[in-house]
mmCIF file with all atom_site columns, C-alpha atoms in Angstrom:
data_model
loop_
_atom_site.group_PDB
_atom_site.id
_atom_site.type_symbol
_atom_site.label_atom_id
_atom_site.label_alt_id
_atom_site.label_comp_id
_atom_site.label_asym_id
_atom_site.label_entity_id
_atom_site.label_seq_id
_atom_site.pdbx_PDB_ins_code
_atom_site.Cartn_x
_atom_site.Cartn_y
_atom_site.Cartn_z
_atom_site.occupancy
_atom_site.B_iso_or_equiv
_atom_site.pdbx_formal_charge
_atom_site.auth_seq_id
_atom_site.auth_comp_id
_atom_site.auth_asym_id
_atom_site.auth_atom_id
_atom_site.pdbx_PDB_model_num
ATOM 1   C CA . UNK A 1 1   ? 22.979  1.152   3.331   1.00 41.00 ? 7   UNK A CA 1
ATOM 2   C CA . UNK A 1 2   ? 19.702  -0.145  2.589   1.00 46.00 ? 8   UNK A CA 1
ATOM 3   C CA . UNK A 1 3   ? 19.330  -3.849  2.277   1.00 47.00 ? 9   UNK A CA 1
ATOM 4   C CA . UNK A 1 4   ? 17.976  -5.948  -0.980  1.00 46.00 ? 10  UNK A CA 1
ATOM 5   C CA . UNK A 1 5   ? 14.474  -6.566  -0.024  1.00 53.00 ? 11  UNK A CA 1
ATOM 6   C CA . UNK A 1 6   ? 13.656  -9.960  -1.819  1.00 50.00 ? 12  UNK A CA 1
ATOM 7   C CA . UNK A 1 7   ? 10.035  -9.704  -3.431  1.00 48.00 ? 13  UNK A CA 1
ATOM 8   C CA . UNK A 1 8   ? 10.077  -12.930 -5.583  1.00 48.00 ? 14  UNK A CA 1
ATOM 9   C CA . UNK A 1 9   ? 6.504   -13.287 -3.737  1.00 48.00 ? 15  UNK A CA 1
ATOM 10  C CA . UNK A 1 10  ? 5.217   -11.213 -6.654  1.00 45.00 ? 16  UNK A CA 1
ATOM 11  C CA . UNK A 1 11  ? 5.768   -13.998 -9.019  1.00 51.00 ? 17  UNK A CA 1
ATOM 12  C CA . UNK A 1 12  ? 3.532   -16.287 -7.627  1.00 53.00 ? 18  UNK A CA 1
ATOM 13  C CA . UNK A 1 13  ? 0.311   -14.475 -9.011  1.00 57.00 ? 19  UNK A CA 1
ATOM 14  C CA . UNK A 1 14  ? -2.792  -15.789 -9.866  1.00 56.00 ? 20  UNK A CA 1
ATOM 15  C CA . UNK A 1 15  ? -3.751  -16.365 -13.603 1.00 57.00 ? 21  UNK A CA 1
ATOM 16  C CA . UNK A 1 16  ? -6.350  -13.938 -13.380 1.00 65.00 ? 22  UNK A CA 1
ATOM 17  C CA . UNK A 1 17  ? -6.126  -11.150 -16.616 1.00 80.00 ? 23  UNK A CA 1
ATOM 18  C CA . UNK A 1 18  ? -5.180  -8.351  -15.185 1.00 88.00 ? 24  UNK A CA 1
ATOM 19  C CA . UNK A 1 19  ? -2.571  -5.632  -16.446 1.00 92.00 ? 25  UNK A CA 1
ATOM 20  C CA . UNK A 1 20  ? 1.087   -5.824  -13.916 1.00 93.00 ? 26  UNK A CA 1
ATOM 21  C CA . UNK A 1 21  ? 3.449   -3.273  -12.906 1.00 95.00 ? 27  UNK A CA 1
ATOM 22  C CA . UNK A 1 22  ? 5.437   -2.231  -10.768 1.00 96.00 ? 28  UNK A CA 1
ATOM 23  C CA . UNK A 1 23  ? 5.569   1.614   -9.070  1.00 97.00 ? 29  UNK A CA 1
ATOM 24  C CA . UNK A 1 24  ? 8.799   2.622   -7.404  1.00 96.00 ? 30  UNK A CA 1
ATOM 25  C CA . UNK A 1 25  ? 9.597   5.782   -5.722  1.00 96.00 ? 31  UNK A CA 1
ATOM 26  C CA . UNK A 1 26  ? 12.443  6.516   -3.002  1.00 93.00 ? 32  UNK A CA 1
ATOM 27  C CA . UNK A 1 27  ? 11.131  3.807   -0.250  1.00 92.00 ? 33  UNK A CA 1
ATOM 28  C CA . UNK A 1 28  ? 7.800   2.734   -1.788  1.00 95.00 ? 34  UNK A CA 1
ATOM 29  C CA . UNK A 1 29  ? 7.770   0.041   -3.842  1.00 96.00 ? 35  UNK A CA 1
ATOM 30  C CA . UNK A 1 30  ? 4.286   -1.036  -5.147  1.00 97.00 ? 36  UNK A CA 1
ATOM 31  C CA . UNK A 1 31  ? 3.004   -4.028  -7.086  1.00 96.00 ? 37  UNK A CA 1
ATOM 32  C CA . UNK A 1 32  ? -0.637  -3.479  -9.023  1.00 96.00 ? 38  UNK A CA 1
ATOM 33  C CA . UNK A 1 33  ? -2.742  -5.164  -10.421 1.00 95.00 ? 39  UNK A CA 1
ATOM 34  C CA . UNK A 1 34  ? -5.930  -3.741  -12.545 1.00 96.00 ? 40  UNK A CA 1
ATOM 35  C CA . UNK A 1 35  ? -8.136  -4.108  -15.233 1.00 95.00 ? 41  UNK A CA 1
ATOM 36  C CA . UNK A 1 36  ? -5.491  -1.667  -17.396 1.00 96.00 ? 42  UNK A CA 1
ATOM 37  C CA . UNK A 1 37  ? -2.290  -0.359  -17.412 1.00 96.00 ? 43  UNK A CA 1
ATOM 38  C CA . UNK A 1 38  ? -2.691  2.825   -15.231 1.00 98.00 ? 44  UNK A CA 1
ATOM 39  C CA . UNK A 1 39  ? 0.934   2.879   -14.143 1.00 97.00 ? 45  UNK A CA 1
ATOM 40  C CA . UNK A 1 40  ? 1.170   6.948   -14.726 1.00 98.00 ? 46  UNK A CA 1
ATOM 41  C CA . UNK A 1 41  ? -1.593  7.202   -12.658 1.00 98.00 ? 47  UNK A CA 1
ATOM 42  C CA . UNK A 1 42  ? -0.565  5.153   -9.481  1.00 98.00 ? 48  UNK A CA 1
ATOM 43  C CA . UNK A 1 43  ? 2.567   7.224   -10.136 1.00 98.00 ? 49  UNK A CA 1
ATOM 44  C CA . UNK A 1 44  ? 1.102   10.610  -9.918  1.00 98.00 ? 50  UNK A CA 1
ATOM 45  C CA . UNK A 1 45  ? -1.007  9.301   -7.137  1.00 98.00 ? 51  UNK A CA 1
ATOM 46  C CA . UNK A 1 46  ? 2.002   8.077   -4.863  1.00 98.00 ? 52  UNK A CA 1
ATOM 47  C CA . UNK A 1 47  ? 4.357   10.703  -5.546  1.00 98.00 ? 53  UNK A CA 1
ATOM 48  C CA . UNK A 1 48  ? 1.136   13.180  -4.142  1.00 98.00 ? 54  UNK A CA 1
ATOM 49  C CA . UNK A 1 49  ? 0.497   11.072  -1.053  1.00 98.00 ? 55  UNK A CA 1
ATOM 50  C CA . UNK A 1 50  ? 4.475   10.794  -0.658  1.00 98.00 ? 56  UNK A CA 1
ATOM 51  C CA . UNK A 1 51  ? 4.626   14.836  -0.864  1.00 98.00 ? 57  UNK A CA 1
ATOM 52  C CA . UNK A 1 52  ? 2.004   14.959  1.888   1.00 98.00 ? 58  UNK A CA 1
ATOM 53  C CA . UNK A 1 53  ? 3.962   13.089  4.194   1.00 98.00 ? 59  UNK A CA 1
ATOM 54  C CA . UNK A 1 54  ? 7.305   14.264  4.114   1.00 98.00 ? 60  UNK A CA 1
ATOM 55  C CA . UNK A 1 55  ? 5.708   18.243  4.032   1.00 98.00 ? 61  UNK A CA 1
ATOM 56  C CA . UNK A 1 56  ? 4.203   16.852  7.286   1.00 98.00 ? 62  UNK A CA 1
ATOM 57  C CA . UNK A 1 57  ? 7.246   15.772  8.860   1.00 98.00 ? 63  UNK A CA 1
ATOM 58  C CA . UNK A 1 58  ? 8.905   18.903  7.911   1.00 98.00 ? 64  UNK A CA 1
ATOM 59  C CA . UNK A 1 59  ? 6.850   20.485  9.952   1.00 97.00 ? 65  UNK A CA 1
ATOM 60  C CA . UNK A 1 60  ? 6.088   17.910  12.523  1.00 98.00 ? 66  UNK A CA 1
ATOM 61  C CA . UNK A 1 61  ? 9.239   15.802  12.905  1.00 98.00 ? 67  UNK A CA 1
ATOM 62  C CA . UNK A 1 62  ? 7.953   13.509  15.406  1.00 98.00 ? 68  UNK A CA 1
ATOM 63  C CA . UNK A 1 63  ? 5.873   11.920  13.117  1.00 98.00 ? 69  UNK A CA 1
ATOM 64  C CA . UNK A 1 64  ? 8.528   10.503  11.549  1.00 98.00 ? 70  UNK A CA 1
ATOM 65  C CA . UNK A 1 65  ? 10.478  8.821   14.481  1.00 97.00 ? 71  UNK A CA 1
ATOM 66  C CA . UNK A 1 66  ? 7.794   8.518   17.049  1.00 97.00 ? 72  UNK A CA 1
ATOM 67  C CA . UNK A 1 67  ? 7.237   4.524   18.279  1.00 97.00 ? 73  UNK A CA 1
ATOM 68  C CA . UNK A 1 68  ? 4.370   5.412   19.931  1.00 97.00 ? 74  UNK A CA 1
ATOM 69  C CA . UNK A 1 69  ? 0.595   6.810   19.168  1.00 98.00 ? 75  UNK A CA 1
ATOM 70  C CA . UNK A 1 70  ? 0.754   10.820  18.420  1.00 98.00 ? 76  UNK A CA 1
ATOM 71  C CA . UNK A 1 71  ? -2.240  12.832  18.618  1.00 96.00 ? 77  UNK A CA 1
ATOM 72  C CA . UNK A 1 72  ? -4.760  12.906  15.715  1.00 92.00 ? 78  UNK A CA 1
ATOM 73  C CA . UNK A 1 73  ? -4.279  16.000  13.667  1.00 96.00 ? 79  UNK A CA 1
ATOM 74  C CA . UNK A 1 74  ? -7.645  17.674  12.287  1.00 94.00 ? 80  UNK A CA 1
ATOM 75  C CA . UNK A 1 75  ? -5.431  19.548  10.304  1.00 97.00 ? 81  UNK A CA 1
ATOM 76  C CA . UNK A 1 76  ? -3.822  16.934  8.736   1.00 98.00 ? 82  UNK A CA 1
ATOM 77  C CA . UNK A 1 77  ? -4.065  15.866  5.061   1.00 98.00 ? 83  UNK A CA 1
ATOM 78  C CA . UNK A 1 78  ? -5.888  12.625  5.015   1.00 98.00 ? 84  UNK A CA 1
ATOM 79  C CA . UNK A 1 79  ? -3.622  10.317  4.362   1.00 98.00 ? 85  UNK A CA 1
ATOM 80  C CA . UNK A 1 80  ? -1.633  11.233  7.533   1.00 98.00 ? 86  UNK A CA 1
ATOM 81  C CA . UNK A 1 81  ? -4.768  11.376  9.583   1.00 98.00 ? 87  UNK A CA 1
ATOM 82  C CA . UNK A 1 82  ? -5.301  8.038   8.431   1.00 98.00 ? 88  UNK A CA 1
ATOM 83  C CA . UNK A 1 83  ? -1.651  7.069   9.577   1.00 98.00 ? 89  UNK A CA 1
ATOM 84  C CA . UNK A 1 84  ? -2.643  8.561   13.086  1.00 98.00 ? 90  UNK A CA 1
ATOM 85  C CA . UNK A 1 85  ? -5.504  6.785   13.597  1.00 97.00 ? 91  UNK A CA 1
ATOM 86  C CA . UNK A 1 86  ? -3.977  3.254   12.616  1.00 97.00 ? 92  UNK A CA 1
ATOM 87  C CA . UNK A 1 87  ? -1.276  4.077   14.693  1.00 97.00 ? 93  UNK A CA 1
ATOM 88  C CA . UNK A 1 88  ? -3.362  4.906   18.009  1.00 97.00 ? 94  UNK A CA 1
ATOM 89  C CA . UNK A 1 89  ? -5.625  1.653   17.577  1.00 97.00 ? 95  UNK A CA 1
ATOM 90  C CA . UNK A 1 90  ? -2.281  -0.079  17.342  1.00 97.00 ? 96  UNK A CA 1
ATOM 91  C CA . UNK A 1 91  ? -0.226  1.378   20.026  1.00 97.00 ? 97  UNK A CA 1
ATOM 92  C CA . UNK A 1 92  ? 3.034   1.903   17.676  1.00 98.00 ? 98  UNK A CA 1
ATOM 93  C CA . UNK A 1 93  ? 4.298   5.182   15.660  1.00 98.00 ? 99  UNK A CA 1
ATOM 94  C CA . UNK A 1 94  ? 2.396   6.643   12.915  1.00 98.00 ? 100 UNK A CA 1
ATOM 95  C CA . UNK A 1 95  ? 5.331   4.925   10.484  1.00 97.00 ? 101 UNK A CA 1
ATOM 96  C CA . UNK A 1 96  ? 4.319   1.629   11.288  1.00 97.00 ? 102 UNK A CA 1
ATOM 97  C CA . UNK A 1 97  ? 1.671   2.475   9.046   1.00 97.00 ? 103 UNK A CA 1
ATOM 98  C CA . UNK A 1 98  ? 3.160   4.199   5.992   1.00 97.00 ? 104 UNK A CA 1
ATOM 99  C CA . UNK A 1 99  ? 3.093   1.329   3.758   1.00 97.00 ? 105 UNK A CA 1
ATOM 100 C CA . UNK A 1 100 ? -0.493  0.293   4.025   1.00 97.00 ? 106 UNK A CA 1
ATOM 101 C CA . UNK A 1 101 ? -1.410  3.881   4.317   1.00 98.00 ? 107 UNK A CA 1
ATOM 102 C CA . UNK A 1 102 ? -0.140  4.646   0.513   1.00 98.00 ? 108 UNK A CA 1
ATOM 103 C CA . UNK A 1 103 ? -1.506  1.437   -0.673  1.00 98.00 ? 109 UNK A CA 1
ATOM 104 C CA . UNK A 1 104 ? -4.722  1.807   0.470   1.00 98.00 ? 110 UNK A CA 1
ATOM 105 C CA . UNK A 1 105 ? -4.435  6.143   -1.002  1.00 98.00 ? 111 UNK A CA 1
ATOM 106 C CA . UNK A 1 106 ? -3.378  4.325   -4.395  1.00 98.00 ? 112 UNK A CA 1
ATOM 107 C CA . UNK A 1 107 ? -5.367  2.281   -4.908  1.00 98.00 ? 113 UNK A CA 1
ATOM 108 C CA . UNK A 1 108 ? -8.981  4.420   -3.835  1.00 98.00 ? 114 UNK A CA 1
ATOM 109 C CA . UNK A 1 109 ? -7.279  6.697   -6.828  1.00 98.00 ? 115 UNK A CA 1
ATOM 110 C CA . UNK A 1 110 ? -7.168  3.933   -9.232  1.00 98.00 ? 116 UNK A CA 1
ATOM 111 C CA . UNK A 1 111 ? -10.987 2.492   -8.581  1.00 97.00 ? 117 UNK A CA 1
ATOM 112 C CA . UNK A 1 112 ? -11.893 6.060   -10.845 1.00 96.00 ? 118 UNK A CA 1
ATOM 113 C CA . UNK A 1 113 ? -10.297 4.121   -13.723 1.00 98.00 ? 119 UNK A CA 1
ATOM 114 C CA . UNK A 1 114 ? -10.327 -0.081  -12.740 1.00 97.00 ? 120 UNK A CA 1
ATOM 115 C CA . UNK A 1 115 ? -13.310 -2.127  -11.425 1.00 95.00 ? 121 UNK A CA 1
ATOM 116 C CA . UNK A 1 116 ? -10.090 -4.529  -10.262 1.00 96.00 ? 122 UNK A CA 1
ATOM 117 C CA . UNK A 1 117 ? -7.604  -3.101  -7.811  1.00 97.00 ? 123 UNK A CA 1
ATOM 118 C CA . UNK A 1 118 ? -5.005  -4.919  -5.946  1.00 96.00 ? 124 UNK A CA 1
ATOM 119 C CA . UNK A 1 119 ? -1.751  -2.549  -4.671  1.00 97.00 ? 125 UNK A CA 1
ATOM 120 C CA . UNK A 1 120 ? 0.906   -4.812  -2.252  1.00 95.00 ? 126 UNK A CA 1
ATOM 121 C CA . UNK A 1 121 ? 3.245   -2.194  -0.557  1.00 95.00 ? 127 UNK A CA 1
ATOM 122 C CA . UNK A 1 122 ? 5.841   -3.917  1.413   1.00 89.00 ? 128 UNK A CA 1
ATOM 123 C CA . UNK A 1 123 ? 3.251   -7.050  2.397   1.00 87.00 ? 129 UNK A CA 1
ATOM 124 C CA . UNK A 1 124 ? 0.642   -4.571  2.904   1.00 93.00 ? 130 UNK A CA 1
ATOM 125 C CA . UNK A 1 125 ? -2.093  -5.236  0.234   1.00 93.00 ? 131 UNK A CA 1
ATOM 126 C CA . UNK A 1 126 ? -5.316  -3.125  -0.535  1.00 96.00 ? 132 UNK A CA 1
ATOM 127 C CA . UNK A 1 127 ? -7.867  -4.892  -2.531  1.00 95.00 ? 133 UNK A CA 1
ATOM 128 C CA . UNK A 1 128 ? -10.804 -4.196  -4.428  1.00 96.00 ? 134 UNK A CA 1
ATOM 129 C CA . UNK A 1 129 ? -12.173 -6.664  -6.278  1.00 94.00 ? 135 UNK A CA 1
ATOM 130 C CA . UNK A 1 130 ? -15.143 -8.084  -8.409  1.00 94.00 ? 136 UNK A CA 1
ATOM 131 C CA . UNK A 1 131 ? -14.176 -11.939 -7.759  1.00 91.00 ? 137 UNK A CA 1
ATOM 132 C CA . UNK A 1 132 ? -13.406 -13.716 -5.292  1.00 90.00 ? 138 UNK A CA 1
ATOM 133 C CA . UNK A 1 133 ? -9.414  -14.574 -5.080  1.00 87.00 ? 139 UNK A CA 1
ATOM 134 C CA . UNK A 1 134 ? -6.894  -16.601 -2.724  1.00 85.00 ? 140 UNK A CA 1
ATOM 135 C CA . UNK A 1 135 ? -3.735  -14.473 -1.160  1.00 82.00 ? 141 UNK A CA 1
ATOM 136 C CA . UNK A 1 136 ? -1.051  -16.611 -1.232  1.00 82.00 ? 142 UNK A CA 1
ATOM 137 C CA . UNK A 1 137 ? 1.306   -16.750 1.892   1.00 81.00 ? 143 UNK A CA 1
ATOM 138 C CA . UNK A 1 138 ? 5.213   -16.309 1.162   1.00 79.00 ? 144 UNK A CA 1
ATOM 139 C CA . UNK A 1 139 ? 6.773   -16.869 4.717   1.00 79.00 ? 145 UNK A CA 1
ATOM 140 C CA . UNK A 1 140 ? 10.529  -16.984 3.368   1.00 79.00 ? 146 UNK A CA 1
ATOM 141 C CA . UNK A 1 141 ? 12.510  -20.243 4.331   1.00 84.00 ? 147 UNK A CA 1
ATOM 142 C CA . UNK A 1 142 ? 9.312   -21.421 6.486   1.00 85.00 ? 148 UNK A CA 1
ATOM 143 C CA . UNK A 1 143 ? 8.100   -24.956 5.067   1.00 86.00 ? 149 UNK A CA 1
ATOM 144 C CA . UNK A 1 144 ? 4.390   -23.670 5.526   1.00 82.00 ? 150 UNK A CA 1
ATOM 145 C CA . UNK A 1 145 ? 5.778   -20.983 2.487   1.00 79.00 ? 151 UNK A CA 1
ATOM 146 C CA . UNK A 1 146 ? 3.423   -21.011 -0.489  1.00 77.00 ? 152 UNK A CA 1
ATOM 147 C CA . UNK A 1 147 ? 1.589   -23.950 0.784   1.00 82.00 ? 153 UNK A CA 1
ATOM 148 C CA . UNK A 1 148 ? -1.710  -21.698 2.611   1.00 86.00 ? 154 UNK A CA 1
ATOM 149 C CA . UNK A 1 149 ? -3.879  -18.734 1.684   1.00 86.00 ? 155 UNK A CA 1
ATOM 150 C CA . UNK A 1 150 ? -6.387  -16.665 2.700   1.00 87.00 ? 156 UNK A CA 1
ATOM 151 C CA . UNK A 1 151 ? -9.369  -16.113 0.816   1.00 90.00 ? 157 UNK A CA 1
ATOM 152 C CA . UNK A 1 152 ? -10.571 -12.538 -0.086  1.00 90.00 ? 158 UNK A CA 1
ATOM 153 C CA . UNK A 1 153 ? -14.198 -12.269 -0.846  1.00 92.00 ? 159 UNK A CA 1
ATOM 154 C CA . UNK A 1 154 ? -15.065 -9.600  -3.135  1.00 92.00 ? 160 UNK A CA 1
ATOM 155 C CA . UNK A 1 155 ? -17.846 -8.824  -1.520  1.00 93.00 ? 161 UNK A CA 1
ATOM 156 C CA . UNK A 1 156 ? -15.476 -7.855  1.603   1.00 92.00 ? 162 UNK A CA 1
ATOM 157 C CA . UNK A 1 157 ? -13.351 -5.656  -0.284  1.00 90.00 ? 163 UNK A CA 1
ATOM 158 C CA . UNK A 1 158 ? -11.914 -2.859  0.398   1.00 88.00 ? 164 UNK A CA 1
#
């Protein structure tokens, strides 16, 4: 049974003008923001980078259970080389890495089509941006919840 995975966090968004929506398929779950509504298009784009995973596991099952590093692939498809790589300078399994992986893959597909690109994937946010914003912290039940932020400089992003 998979547990309700509370995401009220996504409420608290800035007041910035940028188009909203929500991307879900099977386990990923991803919150965008851009300059336009380009929802079929993050949708294309996950389902593809989704595809590429799971044909990889098929044939490399380890990939998907591993806890630690597995050997980079040259062979690969990108976003799983990607996963590899994050994975070795973290000393954990390439899944540890899934979530940012497709957010990052999503959103480099969107900047075609938005100067603006934020995609949040299970806490894991990609950004690309043309102002400079604050990132809210939403630490559950902590008292320090909503009350600090980072700030992303544009000129830092991705």
């Amino acid at each position: 049974m998979i547990a309700h995975i509370d995401r009220t966090y996504r409420s608290f968004v800035t007041d910035r003008i940028y188009s909203r929506y929500t991307v879900k398929i099977s386990e990923t779950d991803l919150y965008i923001l851009t300059d336009s509504d380009l929802r079929e298009t993050a949708y294309q784009s996950a389902l593809g980078y989704r595809a590429q995973i799971e044909e990889y596991i098929r044939y490399h099952p380890e990939f998907k259970t591993s806890l630690i590093p597995l050997p980079v692939d040259n062979l690969a498809p990108d976003i799983v080389k990607d996963m590899l790589e994050a994975a070795e300078m973290a000393g954990v399994g390439p899944m540890a890495s899934v979530a940012g992986a497709i957010a990052e893959h999503v959103g480099m597909d969107l900047l075609v089509y938005s100067s603006n690109v934020i995609v949040e994937n299970g806490g894991d946010i990609y950004l690309n941006i043309k102002d400079d914003i604050s990132i809210g912290i939403f630490a559950g039940n902590s008292p320090l919840s909503g009350k600090i932020a980072l700030r992303a400089l544009a000129a830092e992003t991705p």
